[in-house]
Amino acid sequence: MPKVSPQTLRQLANQLQAATRDENWQAVKQLDLQLRPILLAYRTIPHSSVLEAELAKLKQGHQLAYSALSTARDKVKQHIDSAPEQKERILAYQLAMDME
């Protein structure tokens, strides 16, 4: 069973915040995988107000990471969707340059 302490939750929240800020989605994924067993273990231990506060910060960080990832995913999708349109513009430009 993983150790669930306020320090552990704080450290994970800080790492999640940094990974989100840097848009390091692989690190976010790894942290998410680390969180799962910790959150399962959290259910079985007595809760203190300090632990509850750190968990709330971690949840907020996780929500922000999820939101940032969704936004980044949408931007990538837009870019991919616009690729054929951009390709047509580039080809038209190349043809125009070849005609000169």
Short mmCIF file of N, CA and C in Angstrom, two decimals:
data_model
loop_
_atom_site.label_atom_id
_atom_site.label_comp_id
_atom_site.label_asym_id
_atom_site.label_seq_id
_atom_site.Cartn_x
_atom_site.Cartn_y
_atom_site.Cartn_z
N MET A 1 0.84 -1.18 0.00
CA MET A 1 0.00 0.00 0.00
C MET A 1 0.89 1.24 0.00
N PRO A 2 0.64 2.20 -0.90
CA PRO A 2 1.45 3.41 -0.95
C PRO A 2 1.21 4.29 0.27
N LYS A 3 2.22 5.06 0.59
CA LYS A 3 2.12 5.97 1.74
C LYS A 3 1.28 7.18 1.35
N VAL A 4 0.29 7.47 2.17
CA VAL A 4 -0.57 8.64 1.94
C VAL A 4 -0.33 9.62 3.08
N SER A 5 0.45 10.63 2.78
CA SER A 5 0.73 11.66 3.78
C SER A 5 0.50 13.02 3.14
N PRO A 6 0.34 14.05 3.96
CA PRO A 6 0.18 15.39 3.39
C PRO A 6 1.36 15.77 2.50
N GLN A 7 2.56 15.36 2.89
CA GLN A 7 3.75 15.68 2.11
C GLN A 7 3.71 15.00 0.73
N THR A 8 3.26 13.75 0.71
CA THR A 8 3.16 13.02 -0.55
C THR A 8 2.15 13.70 -1.47
N LEU A 9 1.00 14.04 -0.93
CA LEU A 9 -0.03 14.71 -1.74
C LEU A 9 0.44 16.07 -2.22
N ARG A 10 1.14 16.82 -1.36
CA ARG A 10 1.66 18.14 -1.73
C ARG A 10 2.69 18.00 -2.86
N GLN A 11 3.58 17.01 -2.71
CA GLN A 11 4.61 16.80 -3.72
C GLN A 11 3.97 16.44 -5.07
N LEU A 12 3.00 15.56 -5.05
CA LEU A 12 2.32 15.20 -6.30
C LEU A 12 1.58 16.39 -6.90
N ALA A 13 0.95 17.19 -6.06
CA ALA A 13 0.24 18.38 -6.55
C ALA A 13 1.22 19.35 -7.20
N ASN A 14 2.38 19.54 -6.59
CA ASN A 14 3.40 20.44 -7.16
C ASN A 14 3.94 19.90 -8.49
N GLN A 15 4.18 18.60 -8.54
CA GLN A 15 4.67 17.99 -9.77
C GLN A 15 3.61 18.09 -10.88
N LEU A 16 2.36 17.88 -10.52
CA LEU A 16 1.27 17.97 -11.48
C LEU A 16 1.13 19.40 -12.00
N GLN A 17 1.26 20.36 -11.11
CA GLN A 17 1.18 21.76 -11.50
C GLN A 17 2.32 22.11 -12.47
N ALA A 18 3.53 21.66 -12.17
CA ALA A 18 4.67 21.95 -13.03
C ALA A 18 4.51 21.27 -14.40
N ALA A 19 4.07 20.03 -14.41
CA ALA A 19 3.89 19.31 -15.67
C ALA A 19 2.81 19.98 -16.52
N THR A 20 1.75 20.45 -15.88
CA THR A 20 0.67 21.14 -16.60
C THR A 20 1.18 22.45 -17.17
N ARG A 21 1.90 23.21 -16.36
CA ARG A 21 2.46 24.50 -16.80
C ARG A 21 3.37 24.30 -18.00
N ASP A 22 4.18 23.24 -17.97
CA ASP A 22 5.13 22.96 -19.06
C ASP A 22 4.50 22.21 -20.23
N GLU A 23 3.22 21.90 -20.10
CA GLU A 23 2.50 21.11 -21.09
C GLU A 23 3.22 19.79 -21.38
N ASN A 24 3.71 19.19 -20.30
CA ASN A 24 4.39 17.90 -20.38
C ASN A 24 3.35 16.81 -20.12
N TRP A 25 2.65 16.44 -21.17
CA TRP A 25 1.51 15.54 -21.02
C TRP A 25 1.93 14.13 -20.63
N GLN A 26 3.13 13.72 -21.00
CA GLN A 26 3.61 12.41 -20.58
C GLN A 26 3.82 12.38 -19.06
N ALA A 27 4.35 13.47 -18.51
CA ALA A 27 4.53 13.55 -17.06
C ALA A 27 3.17 13.57 -16.36
N VAL A 28 2.21 14.28 -16.94
CA VAL A 28 0.86 14.30 -16.36
C VAL A 28 0.29 12.88 -16.34
N LYS A 29 0.50 12.15 -17.42
CA LYS A 29 0.01 10.78 -17.49
C LYS A 29 0.67 9.91 -16.42
N GLN A 30 1.98 10.04 -16.25
CA GLN A 30 2.70 9.26 -15.25
C GLN A 30 2.21 9.61 -13.84
N LEU A 31 2.01 10.88 -13.58
CA LEU A 31 1.50 11.30 -12.27
C LEU A 31 0.09 10.76 -12.04
N ASP A 32 -0.72 10.78 -13.07
CA ASP A 32 -2.07 10.24 -12.96
C ASP A 32 -2.01 8.76 -12.58
N LEU A 33 -1.09 8.03 -13.19
CA LEU A 33 -0.94 6.61 -12.87
C LEU A 33 -0.46 6.41 -11.43
N GLN A 34 0.38 7.32 -10.93
CA GLN A 34 0.85 7.26 -9.55
C GLN A 34 -0.27 7.57 -8.57
N LEU A 35 -1.18 8.43 -8.98
CA LEU A 35 -2.27 8.87 -8.09
C LEU A 35 -3.29 7.77 -7.82
N ARG A 36 -3.53 6.93 -8.78
CA ARG A 36 -4.59 5.93 -8.63
C ARG A 36 -4.42 5.07 -7.38
N PRO A 37 -3.27 4.42 -7.17
CA PRO A 37 -3.15 3.59 -5.96
C PRO A 37 -3.17 4.42 -4.68
N ILE A 38 -2.68 5.64 -4.76
CA ILE A 38 -2.68 6.50 -3.58
C ILE A 38 -4.11 6.85 -3.19
N LEU A 39 -4.93 7.17 -4.18
CA LEU A 39 -6.32 7.52 -3.89
C LEU A 39 -7.11 6.31 -3.39
N LEU A 40 -6.77 5.14 -3.90
CA LEU A 40 -7.42 3.93 -3.38
C LEU A 40 -7.01 3.68 -1.93
N ALA A 41 -5.75 3.87 -1.63
CA ALA A 41 -5.27 3.69 -0.26
C ALA A 41 -5.86 4.76 0.67
N TYR A 42 -6.08 5.95 0.13
CA TYR A 42 -6.62 7.06 0.92
C TYR A 42 -7.97 6.70 1.53
N ARG A 43 -8.74 5.90 0.82
CA ARG A 43 -10.07 5.52 1.32
C ARG A 43 -9.99 4.70 2.61
N THR A 44 -8.89 4.02 2.83
CA THR A 44 -8.79 3.07 3.94
C THR A 44 -8.10 3.65 5.17
N ILE A 45 -7.64 4.89 5.12
CA ILE A 45 -6.92 5.46 6.26
C ILE A 45 -7.76 6.55 6.93
N PRO A 46 -7.48 6.82 8.20
CA PRO A 46 -8.18 7.92 8.87
C PRO A 46 -7.76 9.27 8.25
N HIS A 47 -8.71 10.16 8.12
CA HIS A 47 -8.44 11.45 7.48
C HIS A 47 -8.23 12.55 8.51
N SER A 48 -7.24 13.36 8.27
CA SER A 48 -7.02 14.54 9.10
C SER A 48 -7.38 15.77 8.27
N SER A 49 -7.54 16.89 8.92
CA SER A 49 -7.88 18.12 8.20
C SER A 49 -6.74 18.53 7.27
N VAL A 50 -5.50 18.28 7.67
CA VAL A 50 -4.34 18.61 6.83
C VAL A 50 -4.35 17.73 5.58
N LEU A 51 -4.62 16.46 5.76
CA LEU A 51 -4.68 15.53 4.63
C LEU A 51 -5.82 15.91 3.69
N GLU A 52 -6.95 16.27 4.25
CA GLU A 52 -8.10 16.69 3.44
C GLU A 52 -7.75 17.94 2.62
N ALA A 53 -7.06 18.89 3.24
CA ALA A 53 -6.68 20.13 2.54
C ALA A 53 -5.72 19.84 1.39
N GLU A 54 -4.75 18.97 1.62
CA GLU A 54 -3.80 18.62 0.56
C GLU A 54 -4.50 17.86 -0.56
N LEU A 55 -5.42 17.00 -0.20
CA LEU A 55 -6.17 16.27 -1.23
C LEU A 55 -7.02 17.24 -2.07
N ALA A 56 -7.59 18.24 -1.44
CA ALA A 56 -8.38 19.23 -2.17
C ALA A 56 -7.50 19.99 -3.16
N LYS A 57 -6.28 20.34 -2.75
CA LYS A 57 -5.34 21.02 -3.66
C LYS A 57 -4.96 20.11 -4.81
N LEU A 58 -4.74 18.85 -4.50
CA LEU A 58 -4.38 17.89 -5.53
C LEU A 58 -5.53 17.71 -6.53
N LYS A 59 -6.75 17.63 -6.03
CA LYS A 59 -7.91 17.51 -6.92
C LYS A 59 -8.04 18.73 -7.82
N GLN A 60 -7.81 19.91 -7.25
CA GLN A 60 -7.88 21.14 -8.04
C GLN A 60 -6.81 21.12 -9.13
N GLY A 61 -5.60 20.70 -8.78
CA GLY A 61 -4.53 20.61 -9.76
C GLY A 61 -4.84 19.60 -10.85
N HIS A 62 -5.48 18.52 -10.45
CA HIS A 62 -5.85 17.49 -11.43
C HIS A 62 -6.91 18.03 -12.38
N GLN A 63 -7.87 18.77 -11.87
CA GLN A 63 -8.90 19.37 -12.72
C GLN A 63 -8.28 20.38 -13.70
N LEU A 64 -7.32 21.17 -13.21
CA LEU A 64 -6.66 22.14 -14.08
C LEU A 64 -5.86 21.42 -15.16
N ALA A 65 -5.19 20.34 -14.80
CA ALA A 65 -4.42 19.56 -15.77
C ALA A 65 -5.36 18.98 -16.82
N TYR A 66 -6.49 18.45 -16.39
CA TYR A 66 -7.46 17.87 -17.32
C TYR A 66 -7.98 18.94 -18.28
N SER A 67 -8.28 20.10 -17.74
CA SER A 67 -8.78 21.20 -18.57
C SER A 67 -7.73 21.66 -19.57
N ALA A 68 -6.48 21.81 -19.11
CA ALA A 68 -5.40 22.23 -20.00
C ALA A 68 -5.15 21.18 -21.09
N LEU A 69 -5.21 19.92 -20.71
CA LEU A 69 -5.02 18.85 -21.68
C LEU A 69 -6.14 18.85 -22.72
N SER A 70 -7.36 19.08 -22.28
CA SER A 70 -8.50 19.15 -23.21
C SER A 70 -8.32 20.30 -24.19
N THR A 71 -7.88 21.44 -23.69
CA THR A 71 -7.63 22.60 -24.55
C THR A 71 -6.53 22.30 -25.56
N ALA A 72 -5.44 21.69 -25.09
CA ALA A 72 -4.33 21.34 -25.99
C ALA A 72 -4.78 20.33 -27.03
N ARG A 73 -5.57 19.36 -26.62
CA ARG A 73 -6.09 18.35 -27.56
C ARG A 73 -6.95 19.02 -28.63
N ASP A 74 -7.79 19.97 -28.22
CA ASP A 74 -8.64 20.67 -29.18
C ASP A 74 -7.81 21.48 -30.17
N LYS A 75 -6.72 22.11 -29.70
CA LYS A 75 -5.84 22.88 -30.59
C LYS A 75 -5.17 21.96 -31.61
N VAL A 76 -4.72 20.80 -31.15
CA VAL A 76 -4.10 19.84 -32.07
C VAL A 76 -5.11 19.37 -33.10
N LYS A 77 -6.32 19.10 -32.64
CA LYS A 77 -7.37 18.66 -33.57
C LYS A 77 -7.65 19.73 -34.61
N GLN A 78 -7.71 20.99 -34.20
CA GLN A 78 -7.93 22.09 -35.14
C GLN A 78 -6.79 22.15 -36.16
N HIS A 79 -5.58 21.99 -35.65
CA HIS A 79 -4.40 22.04 -36.54
C HIS A 79 -4.45 20.90 -37.55
N ILE A 80 -4.79 19.72 -37.09
CA ILE A 80 -4.89 18.56 -37.98
C ILE A 80 -6.00 18.77 -38.99
N ASP A 81 -7.14 19.28 -38.52
CA ASP A 81 -8.27 19.50 -39.41
C ASP A 81 -7.96 20.57 -40.47
N SER A 82 -7.10 21.52 -40.14
CA SER A 82 -6.78 22.59 -41.09
C SER A 82 -5.62 22.22 -42.01
N ALA A 83 -4.97 21.09 -41.79
CA ALA A 83 -3.81 20.69 -42.58
C ALA A 83 -4.13 20.58 -44.07
N PRO A 84 -5.23 19.93 -44.49
CA PRO A 84 -5.51 19.86 -45.93
C PRO A 84 -5.71 21.24 -46.55
N GLU A 85 -6.35 22.13 -45.80
CA GLU A 85 -6.58 23.49 -46.29
C GLU A 85 -5.26 24.22 -46.47
N GLN A 86 -4.36 24.06 -45.51
CA GLN A 86 -3.04 24.70 -45.61
C GLN A 86 -2.23 24.10 -46.75
N LYS A 87 -2.36 22.80 -46.96
CA LYS A 87 -1.64 22.14 -48.04
C LYS A 87 -2.09 22.70 -49.38
N GLU A 88 -3.39 22.93 -49.52
CA GLU A 88 -3.90 23.51 -50.76
C GLU A 88 -3.32 24.90 -51.00
N ARG A 89 -3.24 25.70 -49.95
CA ARG A 89 -2.67 27.05 -50.08
C ARG A 89 -1.21 26.98 -50.50
N ILE A 90 -0.47 26.07 -49.89
CA ILE A 90 0.96 25.94 -50.21
C ILE A 90 1.14 25.50 -51.66
N LEU A 91 0.33 24.53 -52.08
CA LEU A 91 0.42 24.08 -53.47
C LEU A 91 0.06 25.19 -54.44
N ALA A 92 -0.95 25.97 -54.12
CA ALA A 92 -1.35 27.09 -54.98
C ALA A 92 -0.23 28.12 -55.04
N TYR A 93 0.41 28.38 -53.91
CA TYR A 93 1.52 29.33 -53.87
C TYR A 93 2.69 28.81 -54.71
N GLN A 94 2.99 27.51 -54.58
CA GLN A 94 4.08 26.94 -55.35
C GLN A 94 3.80 27.02 -56.87
N LEU A 95 2.56 26.73 -57.23
CA LEU A 95 2.19 26.82 -58.65
C LEU A 95 2.32 28.25 -59.16
N ALA A 96 1.88 29.20 -58.36
CA ALA A 96 1.99 30.61 -58.75
C ALA A 96 3.44 31.02 -58.90
N MET A 97 4.30 30.54 -58.00
CA MET A 97 5.72 30.88 -58.07
C MET A 97 6.37 30.23 -59.30
N ASP A 98 5.93 29.03 -59.65
CA ASP A 98 6.47 28.34 -60.82
C ASP A 98 6.07 29.03 -62.11
N MET A 99 4.93 29.70 -62.12
CA MET A 99 4.45 30.38 -63.31
C MET A 99 5.23 31.66 -63.58
N GLU A 100 5.85 32.22 -62.56
CA GLU A 100 6.56 33.49 -62.74
C GLU A 100 7.87 33.30 -63.40
#
